[in-house]
Coordinates of C-alpha atoms in Angstrom, one line a residue:
Chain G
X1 CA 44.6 55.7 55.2
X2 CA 47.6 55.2 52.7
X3 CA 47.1 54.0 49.4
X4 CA 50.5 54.2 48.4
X5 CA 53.2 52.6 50.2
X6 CA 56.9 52.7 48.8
X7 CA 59.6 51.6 51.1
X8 CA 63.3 51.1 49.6
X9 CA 62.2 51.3 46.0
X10 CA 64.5 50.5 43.1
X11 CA 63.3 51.5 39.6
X12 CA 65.3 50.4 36.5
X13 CA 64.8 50.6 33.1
X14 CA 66.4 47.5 31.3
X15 CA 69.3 47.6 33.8
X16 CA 69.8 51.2 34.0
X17 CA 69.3 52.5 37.5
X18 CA 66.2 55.2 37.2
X19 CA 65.4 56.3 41.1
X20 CA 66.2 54.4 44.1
X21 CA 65.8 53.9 48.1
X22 CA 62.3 55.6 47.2
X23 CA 60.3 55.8 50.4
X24 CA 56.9 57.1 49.7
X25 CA 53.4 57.5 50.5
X26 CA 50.2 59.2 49.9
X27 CA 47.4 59.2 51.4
X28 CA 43.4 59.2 50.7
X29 CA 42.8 62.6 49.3
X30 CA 46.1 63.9 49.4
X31 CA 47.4 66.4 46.5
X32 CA 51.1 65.5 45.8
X33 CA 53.4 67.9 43.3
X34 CA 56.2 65.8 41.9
X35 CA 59.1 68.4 40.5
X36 CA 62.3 67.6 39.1
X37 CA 64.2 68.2 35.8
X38 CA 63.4 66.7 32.7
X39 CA 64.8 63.2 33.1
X40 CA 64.9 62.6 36.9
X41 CA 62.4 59.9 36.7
X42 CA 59.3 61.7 37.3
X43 CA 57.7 59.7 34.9
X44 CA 58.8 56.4 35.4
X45 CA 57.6 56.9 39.2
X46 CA 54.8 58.2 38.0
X47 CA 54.1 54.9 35.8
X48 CA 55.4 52.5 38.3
X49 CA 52.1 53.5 40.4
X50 CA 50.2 51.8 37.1
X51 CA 52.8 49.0 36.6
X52 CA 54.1 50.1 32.9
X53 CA 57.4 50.2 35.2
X54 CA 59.3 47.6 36.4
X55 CA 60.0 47.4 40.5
X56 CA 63.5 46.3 40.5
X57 CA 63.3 45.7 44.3
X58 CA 61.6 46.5 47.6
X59 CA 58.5 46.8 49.1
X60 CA 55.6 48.6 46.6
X61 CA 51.8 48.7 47.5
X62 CA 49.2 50.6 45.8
X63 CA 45.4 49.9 47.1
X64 CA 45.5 46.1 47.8
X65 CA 48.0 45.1 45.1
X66 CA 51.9 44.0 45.4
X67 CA 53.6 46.0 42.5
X68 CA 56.6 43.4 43.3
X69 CA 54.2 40.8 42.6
X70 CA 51.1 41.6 40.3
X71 CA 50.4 39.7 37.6
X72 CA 49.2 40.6 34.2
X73 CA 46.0 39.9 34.8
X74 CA 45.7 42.4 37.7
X75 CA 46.9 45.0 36.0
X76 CA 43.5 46.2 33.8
X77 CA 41.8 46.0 37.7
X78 CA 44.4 48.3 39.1
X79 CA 44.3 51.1 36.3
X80 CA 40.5 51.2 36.8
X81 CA 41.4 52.8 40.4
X82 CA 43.7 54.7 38.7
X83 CA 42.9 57.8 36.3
X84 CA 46.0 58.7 34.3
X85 CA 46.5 61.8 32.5
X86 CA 49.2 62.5 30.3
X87 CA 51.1 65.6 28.9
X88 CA 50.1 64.9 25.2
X89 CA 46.4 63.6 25.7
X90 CA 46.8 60.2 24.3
X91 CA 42.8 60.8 23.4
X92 CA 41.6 58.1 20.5
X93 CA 41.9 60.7 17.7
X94 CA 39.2 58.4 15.4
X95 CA 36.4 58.8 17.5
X96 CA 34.1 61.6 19.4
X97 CA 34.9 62.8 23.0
X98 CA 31.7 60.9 23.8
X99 CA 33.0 57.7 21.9
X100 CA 36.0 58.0 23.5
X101 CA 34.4 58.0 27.2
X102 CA 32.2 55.5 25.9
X103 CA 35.0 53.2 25.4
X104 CA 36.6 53.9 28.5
X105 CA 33.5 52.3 30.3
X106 CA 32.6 49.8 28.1
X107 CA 36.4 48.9 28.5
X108 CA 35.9 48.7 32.4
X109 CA 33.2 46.4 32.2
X110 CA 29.9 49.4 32.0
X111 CA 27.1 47.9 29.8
X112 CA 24.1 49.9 30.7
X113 CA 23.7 52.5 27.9
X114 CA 21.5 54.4 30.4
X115 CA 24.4 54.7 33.0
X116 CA 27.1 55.0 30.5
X117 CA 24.9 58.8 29.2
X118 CA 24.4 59.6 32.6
X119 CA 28.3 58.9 33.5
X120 CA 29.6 59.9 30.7
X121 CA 27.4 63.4 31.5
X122 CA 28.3 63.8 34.7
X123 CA 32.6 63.7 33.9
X124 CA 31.6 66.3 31.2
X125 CA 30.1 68.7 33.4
X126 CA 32.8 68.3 35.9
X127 CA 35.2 69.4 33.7
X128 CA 32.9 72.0 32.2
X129 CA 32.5 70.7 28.6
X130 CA 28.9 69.6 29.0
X131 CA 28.3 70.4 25.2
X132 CA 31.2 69.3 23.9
X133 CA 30.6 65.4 23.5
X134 CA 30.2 65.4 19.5
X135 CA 33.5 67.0 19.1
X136 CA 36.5 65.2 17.5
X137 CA 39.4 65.6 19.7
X138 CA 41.6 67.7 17.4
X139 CA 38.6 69.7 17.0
X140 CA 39.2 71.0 20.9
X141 CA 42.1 73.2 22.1
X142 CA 45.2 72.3 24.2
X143 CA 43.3 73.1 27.1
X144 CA 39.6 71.6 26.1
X145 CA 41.8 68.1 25.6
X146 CA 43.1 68.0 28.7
X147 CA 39.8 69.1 30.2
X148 CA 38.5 65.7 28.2
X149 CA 41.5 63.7 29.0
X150 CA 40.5 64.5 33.4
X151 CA 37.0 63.5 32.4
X152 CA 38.2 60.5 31.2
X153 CA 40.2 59.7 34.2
X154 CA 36.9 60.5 36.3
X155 CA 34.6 58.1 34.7
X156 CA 35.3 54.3 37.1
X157 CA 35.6 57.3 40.1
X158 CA 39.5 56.6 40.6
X159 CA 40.7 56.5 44.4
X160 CA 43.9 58.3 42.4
X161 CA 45.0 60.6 39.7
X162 CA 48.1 60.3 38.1
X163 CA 49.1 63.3 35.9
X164 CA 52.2 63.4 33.9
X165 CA 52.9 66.8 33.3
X166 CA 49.3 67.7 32.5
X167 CA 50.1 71.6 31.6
X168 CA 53.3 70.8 30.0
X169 CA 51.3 71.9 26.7
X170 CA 49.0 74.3 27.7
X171 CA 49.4 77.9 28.0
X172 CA 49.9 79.8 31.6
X173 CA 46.5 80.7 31.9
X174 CA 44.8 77.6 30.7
X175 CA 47.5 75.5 32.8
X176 CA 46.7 77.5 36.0
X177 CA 42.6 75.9 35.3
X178 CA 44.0 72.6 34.8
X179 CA 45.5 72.5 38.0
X180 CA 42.3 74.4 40.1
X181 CA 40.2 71.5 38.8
X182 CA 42.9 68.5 39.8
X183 CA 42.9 70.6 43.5
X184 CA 39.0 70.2 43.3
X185 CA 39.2 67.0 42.6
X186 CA 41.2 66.0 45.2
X187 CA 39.0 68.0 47.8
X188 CA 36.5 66.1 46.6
X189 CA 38.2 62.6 48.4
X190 CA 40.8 61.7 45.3
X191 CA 44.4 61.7 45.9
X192 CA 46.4 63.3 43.2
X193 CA 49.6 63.3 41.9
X194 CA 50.6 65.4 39.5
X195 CA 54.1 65.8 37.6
X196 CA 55.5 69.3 37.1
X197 CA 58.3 71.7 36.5
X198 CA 56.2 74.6 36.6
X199 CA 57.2 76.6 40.1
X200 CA 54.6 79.2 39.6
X201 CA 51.4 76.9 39.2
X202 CA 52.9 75.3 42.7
X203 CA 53.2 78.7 44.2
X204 CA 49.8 79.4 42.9
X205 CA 48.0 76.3 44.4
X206 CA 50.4 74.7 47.0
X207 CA 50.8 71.5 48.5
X208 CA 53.0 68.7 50.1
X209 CA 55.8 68.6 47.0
X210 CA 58.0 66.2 46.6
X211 CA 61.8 67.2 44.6
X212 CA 63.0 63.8 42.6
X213 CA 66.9 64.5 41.6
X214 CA 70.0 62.1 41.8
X215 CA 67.9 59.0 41.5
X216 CA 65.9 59.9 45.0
X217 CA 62.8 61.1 46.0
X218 CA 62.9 63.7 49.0
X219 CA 60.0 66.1 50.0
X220 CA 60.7 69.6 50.0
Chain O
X1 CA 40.5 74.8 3.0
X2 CA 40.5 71.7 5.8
X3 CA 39.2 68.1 4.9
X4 CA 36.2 67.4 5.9
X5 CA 37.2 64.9 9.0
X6 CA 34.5 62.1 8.7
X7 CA 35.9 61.8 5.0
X8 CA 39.4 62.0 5.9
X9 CA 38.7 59.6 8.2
X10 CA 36.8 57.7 5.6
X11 CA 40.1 57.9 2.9
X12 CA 42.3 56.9 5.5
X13 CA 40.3 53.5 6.2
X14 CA 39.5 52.9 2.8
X15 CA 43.4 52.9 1.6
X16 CA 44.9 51.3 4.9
X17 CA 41.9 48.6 4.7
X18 CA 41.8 48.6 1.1
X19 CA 45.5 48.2 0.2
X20 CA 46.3 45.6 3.0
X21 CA 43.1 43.8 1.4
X22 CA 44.7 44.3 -1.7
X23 CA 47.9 42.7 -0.7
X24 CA 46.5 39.8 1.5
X25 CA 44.1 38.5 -1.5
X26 CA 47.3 38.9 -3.8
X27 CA 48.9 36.5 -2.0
X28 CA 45.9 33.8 -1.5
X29 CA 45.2 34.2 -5.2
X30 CA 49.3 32.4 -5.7
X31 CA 48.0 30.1 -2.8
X32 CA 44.8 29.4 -4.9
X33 CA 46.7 29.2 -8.2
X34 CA 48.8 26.5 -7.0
X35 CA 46.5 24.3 -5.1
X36 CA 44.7 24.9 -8.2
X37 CA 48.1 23.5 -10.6
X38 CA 48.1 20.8 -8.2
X39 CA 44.5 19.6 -8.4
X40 CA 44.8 20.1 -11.8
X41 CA 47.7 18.5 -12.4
X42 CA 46.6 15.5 -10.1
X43 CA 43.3 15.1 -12.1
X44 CA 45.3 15.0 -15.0
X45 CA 47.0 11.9 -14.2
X46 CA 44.0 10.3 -12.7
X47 CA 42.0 10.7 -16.6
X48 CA 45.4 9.7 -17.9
X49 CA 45.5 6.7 -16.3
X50 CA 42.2 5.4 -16.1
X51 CA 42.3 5.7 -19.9
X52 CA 45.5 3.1 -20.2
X53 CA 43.6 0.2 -21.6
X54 CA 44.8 -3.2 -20.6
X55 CA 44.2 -6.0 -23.0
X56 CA 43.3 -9.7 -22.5
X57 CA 43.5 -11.6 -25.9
X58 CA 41.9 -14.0 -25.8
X59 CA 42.7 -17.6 -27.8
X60 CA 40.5 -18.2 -30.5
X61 CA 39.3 -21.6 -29.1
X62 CA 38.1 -19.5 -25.9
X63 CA 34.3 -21.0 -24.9
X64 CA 31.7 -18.7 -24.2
X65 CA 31.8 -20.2 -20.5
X66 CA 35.2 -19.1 -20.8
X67 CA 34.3 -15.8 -21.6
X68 CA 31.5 -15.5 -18.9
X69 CA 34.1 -16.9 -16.3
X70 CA 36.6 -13.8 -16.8
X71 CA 33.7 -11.3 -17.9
X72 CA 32.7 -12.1 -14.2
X73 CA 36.2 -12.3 -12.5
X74 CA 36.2 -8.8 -14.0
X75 CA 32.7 -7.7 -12.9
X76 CA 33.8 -8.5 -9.6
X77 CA 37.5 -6.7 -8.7
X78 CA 36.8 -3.7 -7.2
X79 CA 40.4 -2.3 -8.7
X80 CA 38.6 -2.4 -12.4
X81 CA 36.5 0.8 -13.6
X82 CA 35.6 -0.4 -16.6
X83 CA 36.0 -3.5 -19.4
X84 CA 34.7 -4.3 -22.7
X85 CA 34.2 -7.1 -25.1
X86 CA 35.3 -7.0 -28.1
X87 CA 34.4 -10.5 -30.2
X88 CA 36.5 -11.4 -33.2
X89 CA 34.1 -10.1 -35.9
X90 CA 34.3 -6.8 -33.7
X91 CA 37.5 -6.5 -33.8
X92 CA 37.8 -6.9 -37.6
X93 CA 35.3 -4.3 -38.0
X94 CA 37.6 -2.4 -36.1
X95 CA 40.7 -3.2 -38.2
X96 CA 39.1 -2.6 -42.1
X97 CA 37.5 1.1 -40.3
X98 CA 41.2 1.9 -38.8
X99 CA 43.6 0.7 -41.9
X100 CA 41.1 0.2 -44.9
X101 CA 42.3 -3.8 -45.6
X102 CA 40.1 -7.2 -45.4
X103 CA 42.7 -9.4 -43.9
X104 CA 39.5 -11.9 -44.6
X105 CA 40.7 -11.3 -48.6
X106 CA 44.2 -11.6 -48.3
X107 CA 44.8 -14.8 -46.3
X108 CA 41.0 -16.3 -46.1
X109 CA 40.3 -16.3 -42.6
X110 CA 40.2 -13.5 -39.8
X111 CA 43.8 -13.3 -37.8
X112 CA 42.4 -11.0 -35.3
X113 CA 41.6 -12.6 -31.6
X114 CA 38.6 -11.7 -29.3
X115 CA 39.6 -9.3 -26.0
X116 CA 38.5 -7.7 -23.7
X117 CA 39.6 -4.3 -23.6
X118 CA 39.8 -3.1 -19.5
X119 CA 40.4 0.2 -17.6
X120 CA 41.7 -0.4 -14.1
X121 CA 41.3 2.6 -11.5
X122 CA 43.7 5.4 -11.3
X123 CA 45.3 4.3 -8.0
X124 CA 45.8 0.2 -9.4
X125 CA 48.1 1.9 -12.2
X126 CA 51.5 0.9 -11.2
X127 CA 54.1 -1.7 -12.1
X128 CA 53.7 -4.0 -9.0
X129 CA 50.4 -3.9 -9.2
X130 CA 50.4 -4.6 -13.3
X131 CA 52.6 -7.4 -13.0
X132 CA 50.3 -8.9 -10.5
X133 CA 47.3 -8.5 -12.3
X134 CA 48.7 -10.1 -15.5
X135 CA 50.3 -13.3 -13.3
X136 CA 47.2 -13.9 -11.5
X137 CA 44.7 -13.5 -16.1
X138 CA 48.3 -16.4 -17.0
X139 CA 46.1 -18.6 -14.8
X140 CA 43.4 -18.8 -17.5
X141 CA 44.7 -21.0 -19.6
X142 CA 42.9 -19.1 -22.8
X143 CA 43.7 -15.8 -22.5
X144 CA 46.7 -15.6 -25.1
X145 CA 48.5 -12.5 -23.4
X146 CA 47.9 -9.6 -21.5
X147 CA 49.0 -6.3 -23.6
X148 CA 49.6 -3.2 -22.4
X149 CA 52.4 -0.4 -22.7
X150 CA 54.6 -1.1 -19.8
X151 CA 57.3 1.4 -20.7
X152 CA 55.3 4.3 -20.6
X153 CA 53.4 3.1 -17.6
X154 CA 56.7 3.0 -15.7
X155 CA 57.8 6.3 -17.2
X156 CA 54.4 8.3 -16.2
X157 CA 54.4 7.1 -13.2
X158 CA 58.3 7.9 -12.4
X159 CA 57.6 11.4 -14.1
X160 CA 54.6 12.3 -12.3
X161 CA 56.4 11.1 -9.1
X162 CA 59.1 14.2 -9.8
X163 CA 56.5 16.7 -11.1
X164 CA 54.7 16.0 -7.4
X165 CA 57.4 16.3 -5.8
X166 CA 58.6 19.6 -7.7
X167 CA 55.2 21.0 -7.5
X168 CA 54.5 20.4 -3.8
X169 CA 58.3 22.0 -2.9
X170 CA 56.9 24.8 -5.2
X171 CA 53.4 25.3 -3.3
X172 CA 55.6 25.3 0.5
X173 CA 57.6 27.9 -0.8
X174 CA 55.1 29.9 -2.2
X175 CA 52.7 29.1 0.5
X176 CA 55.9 30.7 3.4
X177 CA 55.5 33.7 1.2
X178 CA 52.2 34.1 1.5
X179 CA 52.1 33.3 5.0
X180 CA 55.0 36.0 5.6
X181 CA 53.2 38.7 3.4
X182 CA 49.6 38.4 5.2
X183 CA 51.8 38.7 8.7
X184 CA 54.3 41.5 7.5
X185 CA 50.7 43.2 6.1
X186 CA 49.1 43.4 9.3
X187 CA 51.8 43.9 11.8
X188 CA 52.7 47.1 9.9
X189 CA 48.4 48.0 10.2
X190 CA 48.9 46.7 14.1
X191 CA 51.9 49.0 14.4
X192 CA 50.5 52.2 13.3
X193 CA 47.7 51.5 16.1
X194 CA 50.5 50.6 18.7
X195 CA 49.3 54.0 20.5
X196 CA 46.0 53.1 20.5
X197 CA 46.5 50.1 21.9
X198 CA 48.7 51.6 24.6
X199 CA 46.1 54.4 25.5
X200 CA 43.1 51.0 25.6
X201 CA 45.7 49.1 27.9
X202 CA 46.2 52.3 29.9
X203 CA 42.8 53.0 31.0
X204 CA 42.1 49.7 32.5
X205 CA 41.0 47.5 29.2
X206 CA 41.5 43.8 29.7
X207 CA 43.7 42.5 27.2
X208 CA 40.5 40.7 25.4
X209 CA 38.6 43.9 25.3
X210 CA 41.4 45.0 23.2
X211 CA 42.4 42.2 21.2
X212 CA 38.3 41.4 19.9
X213 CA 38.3 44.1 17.5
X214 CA 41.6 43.9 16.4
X215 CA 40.7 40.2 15.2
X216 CA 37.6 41.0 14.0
X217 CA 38.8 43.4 11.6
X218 CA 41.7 41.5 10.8
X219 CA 39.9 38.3 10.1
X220 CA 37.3 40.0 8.2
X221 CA 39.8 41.5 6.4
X222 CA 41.2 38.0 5.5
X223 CA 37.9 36.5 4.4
X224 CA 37.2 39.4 2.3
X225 CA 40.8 38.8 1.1
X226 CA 39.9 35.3 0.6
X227 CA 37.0 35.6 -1.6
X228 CA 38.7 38.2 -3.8
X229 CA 41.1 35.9 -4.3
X230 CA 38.6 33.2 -5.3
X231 CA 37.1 35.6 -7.8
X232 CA 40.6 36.1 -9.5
X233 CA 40.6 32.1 -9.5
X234 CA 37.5 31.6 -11.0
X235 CA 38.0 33.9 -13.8
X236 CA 42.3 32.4 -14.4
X237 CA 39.6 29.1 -14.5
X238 CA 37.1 30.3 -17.0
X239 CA 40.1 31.4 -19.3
X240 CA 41.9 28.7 -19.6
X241 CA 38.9 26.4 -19.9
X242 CA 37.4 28.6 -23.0
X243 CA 41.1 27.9 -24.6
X244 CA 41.1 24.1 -23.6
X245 CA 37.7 22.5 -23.5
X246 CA 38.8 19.3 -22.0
X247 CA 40.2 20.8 -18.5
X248 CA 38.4 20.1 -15.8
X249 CA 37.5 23.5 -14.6
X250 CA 33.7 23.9 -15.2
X251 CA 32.9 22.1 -12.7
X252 CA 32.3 23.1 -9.8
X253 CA 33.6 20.3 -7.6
X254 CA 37.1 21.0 -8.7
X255 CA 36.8 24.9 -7.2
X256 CA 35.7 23.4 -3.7
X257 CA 39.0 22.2 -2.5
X258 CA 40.5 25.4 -3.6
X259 CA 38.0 27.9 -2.0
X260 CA 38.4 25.7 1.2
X261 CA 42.2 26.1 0.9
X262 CA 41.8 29.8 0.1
X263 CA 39.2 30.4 2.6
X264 CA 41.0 28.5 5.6
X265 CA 44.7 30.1 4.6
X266 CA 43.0 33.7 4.5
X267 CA 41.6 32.8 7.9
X268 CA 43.9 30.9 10.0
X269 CA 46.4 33.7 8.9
X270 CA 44.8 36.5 9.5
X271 CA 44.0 35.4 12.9
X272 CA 47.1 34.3 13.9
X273 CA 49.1 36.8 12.7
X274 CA 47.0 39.8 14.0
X275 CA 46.6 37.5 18.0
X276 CA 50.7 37.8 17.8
X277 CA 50.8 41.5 16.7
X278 CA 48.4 42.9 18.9
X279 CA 49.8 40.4 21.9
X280 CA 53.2 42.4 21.7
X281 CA 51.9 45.6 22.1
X282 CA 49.6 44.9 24.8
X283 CA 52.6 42.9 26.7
X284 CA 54.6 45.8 25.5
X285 CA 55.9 48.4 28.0
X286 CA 54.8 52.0 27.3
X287 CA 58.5 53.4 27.0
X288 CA 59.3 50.8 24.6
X289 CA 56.9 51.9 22.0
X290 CA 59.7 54.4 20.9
X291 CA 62.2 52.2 20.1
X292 CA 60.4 49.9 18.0

């Protein structure tokens, strides 16, 4: 089943043509590279999926939602099926890594403090930072934030990952981890798309990559 | 050596809470100062005027029934605060205690007529009205004439007219200011949280969910403003009332329109302005957090 459906996409930003006749899909499950050099529009595909992109034209679908047509108020419901994970963390610096989950879920409508532990438990071990709750984030590594930053876009079990360059910061080794949990992830039923120039974590973990250049999208 | 991070966090919020605090309850304290000017100002004018004393002398063939007739007129219009009788022999009393002579010894009898001395209410003190009044007391045939100082009346009043309107201009401006400091104040604390706001927004956070403790803080932060600025007030009041006894500003009905001025601008301020900040951030696109 897709979840993603582009046909004859047009991206802008302000009136500046970004990527165009984008035709695109993923399915349930599915693990999708998206390479291309800095500034082919990686990222604004990327956040068009989470409408912080404007669709200039065509047809868009993501889960049940229009992207043509979604109104603000959708928006918050459509993340929530979405986990996003960025390049430089974008963690709330003033709080713990447990705060930080906690406000994730409390943000997405969680209110049980007894499922909010146990949720907030379970991301943690996933990412294999059960003991690291208490922490600050700038008291964790490059690679220990991103870790957090995956937990966080596990916690409302997302039907899809988004990752915007997710090793960009991270050493090769620490990167190469990154992406071995994102593929496990995906086995485990959640589609992932993930952002990258990096050839050799590709090589290393393959699977259906798509090249964006000259404004288009084509798969390699 | 590193910070310890709870107390760097700690310094942090004390200076960016304290100083916009600082800056918000600066600018109430004008706000409070001016509606303070004004009330002073207009209470001023109120004690000024109820203490014009309009005076019906009376002919010295007046009756007593004559006398009870206006003494009751009197009693009964609701524009009068207060009147007084004063009988001939009064009034001579008056005269040897104010210039030391006995007109009595110079020319044999006592020139000085009976009146009644009366205080009309603030808002009766004006020309129309005046004139009015003393064409309706020419009715009584026995009141001789109605005295009182009709330049100045017209004078105070055309004086305090400009000093309104001068003071009011004054508390608009003063009151844009403020209004334009309290917003500049917390769209710059708004703006260095635009990333946090963009991070809530990202992971699904309805735009409530984000704005609640924004305006919490920020209206919190206006009514602790507020009463700072009421403090400051109070003690601007307590000095000037040790050097001028007869102000107004012991008591503590005077302070209630201000705190409720002070209170309600700290508020509806504060409230507003952080609803607009945070509202452009979270209708704000991601990219365009750069370019602002």
């Amino acid at each position: 089943m897709k979840i993603i459906h582009y046909k004859e996409v047009e991206l802008c930003h302000d009136e500046l043509i970004v990527l165009q006749d984008i035709n695109f899909s993923v399915s349930e499950g599915e693990f999708i590279y998206l390479c291309g050099k800095t500034g082919s529009g990686k990222s604004s595909l990327l956040k068009s999926f989470y409408a912080d992109m404007p669709i200039k034209r065509g047809d868009a679908r993501i889960f049940d939602y229009d992207l043509t047509k979604i109104s603000r108020m959708q928006i918050p419901f459509l993340r929530r099926k979405i986990g996003i994970i960025f390049q430089d963390f974008q963690l709330l610096n003033d709080r713990s890594v447990r705060q930080n989950l906690e406000f994730v879920l409390k943000a997405t409508g969680w209110k049980d403090s007894r499922q909010i532990d146990e949720q907030i438990d379970l991301v943690l071990n996933t990412v294999g930072l059960p003991k690291k709750g208490y922490k600050r984030p700038h008291q964790l590594s490059g690679g220990e934030q991103q870790r957090i930053v995956i937990a966080r876009s596990l916690l409302n079990s997302p039907q899809l990952i988004v990752a915007d360059e997710p090793t960009g910061n991270l050493d090769p080794e620490i990167a190469a981890e990154i992406v071995g949990l994102l593929h496990e992830i995906s086995r485990s039923g959640t589609s992932v798309i993930m952002a990258t120039h990096n050839m050799s974590l590709i090589d290393k973990y393959p699977a259906k990559t798509y090249i964006v250049e000259n404004e288009n999208i084509k798969e390699k | 050596m590193s910070k310890n991070p709870e107390k760097a966090k700690r310094d942090s919020f004390f200076n960016l809470y304290f100083t916009s605090t600082i800056s918000i309850a600066v600018s109430l304290f004008m706000v409070g100062l001016v509606a303070m000017l004004l009330l002073w100002g207009s209470s001023a004018t109120r004690y000024t005027k109820e203490n014009l004393v309009v005076s019906l002398v009376l002919n010295d063939s007046t009756a007593n029934d004559d006398i009870k007739r206006i003494e009751s007129y009197l009693k009964s219009a609701d524009f009068i605060r207060q009147y007084h009788y004063i009988s001939k022999e009064e009034a001579l009393r008056e005269h040897i205690a104010d210039i030391g002579d006995n007109p009595v010894e110079l020319i044999g009898f006592n020139p000085i007529k009976a009146s009644f001395e009366v205080n009309l209410k603030a808002d009766f003190i004006n020309d129309d009205f005046l004139k009015n009044f003393e064409h309706k007391l020419e009715n009584y045939q026995f009141i001789d004439n109605v005295a009182y100082q009709k330049v100045m009346i017209s004078d105070f009043n055309n004086n305090i007219r400009k000093i309104s309107i001068l003071l009011l201009l004054i508390s608009s401006i003063l009151l844009l200011i403020t209004v334009v400091l309290i917003n500049n104040t917390i769209r710059i604390s708004i703006y260095s949280k635009r990333f946090i706001i963009n991070t809530m927004k990202l992971v699904g956070a309805k735009a409530w969910f984000i704005r609640r403790p924004f305006l919490w803080r920020f209206v919190k932060n206006g009514l602790i403003a507020s009463f700072i600025a009421c403090v400051g007030l109070f003690g601007v009041g307590y000095y000037l009332q040790r050097i001028d006894m007869s102000l107004p500003l012991y008591d503590y009905r005077f302070y209630l329109p201000i705190i409720v001025v002070v209170f309600v601008v700290g508020f509806v301020v504060s409230f507003f302005a952080a609803l607009f900040g945070i509202n452009r951030y979270i209708r704000m696109k991601s990219d365009d957090l750069y370019f602002i």
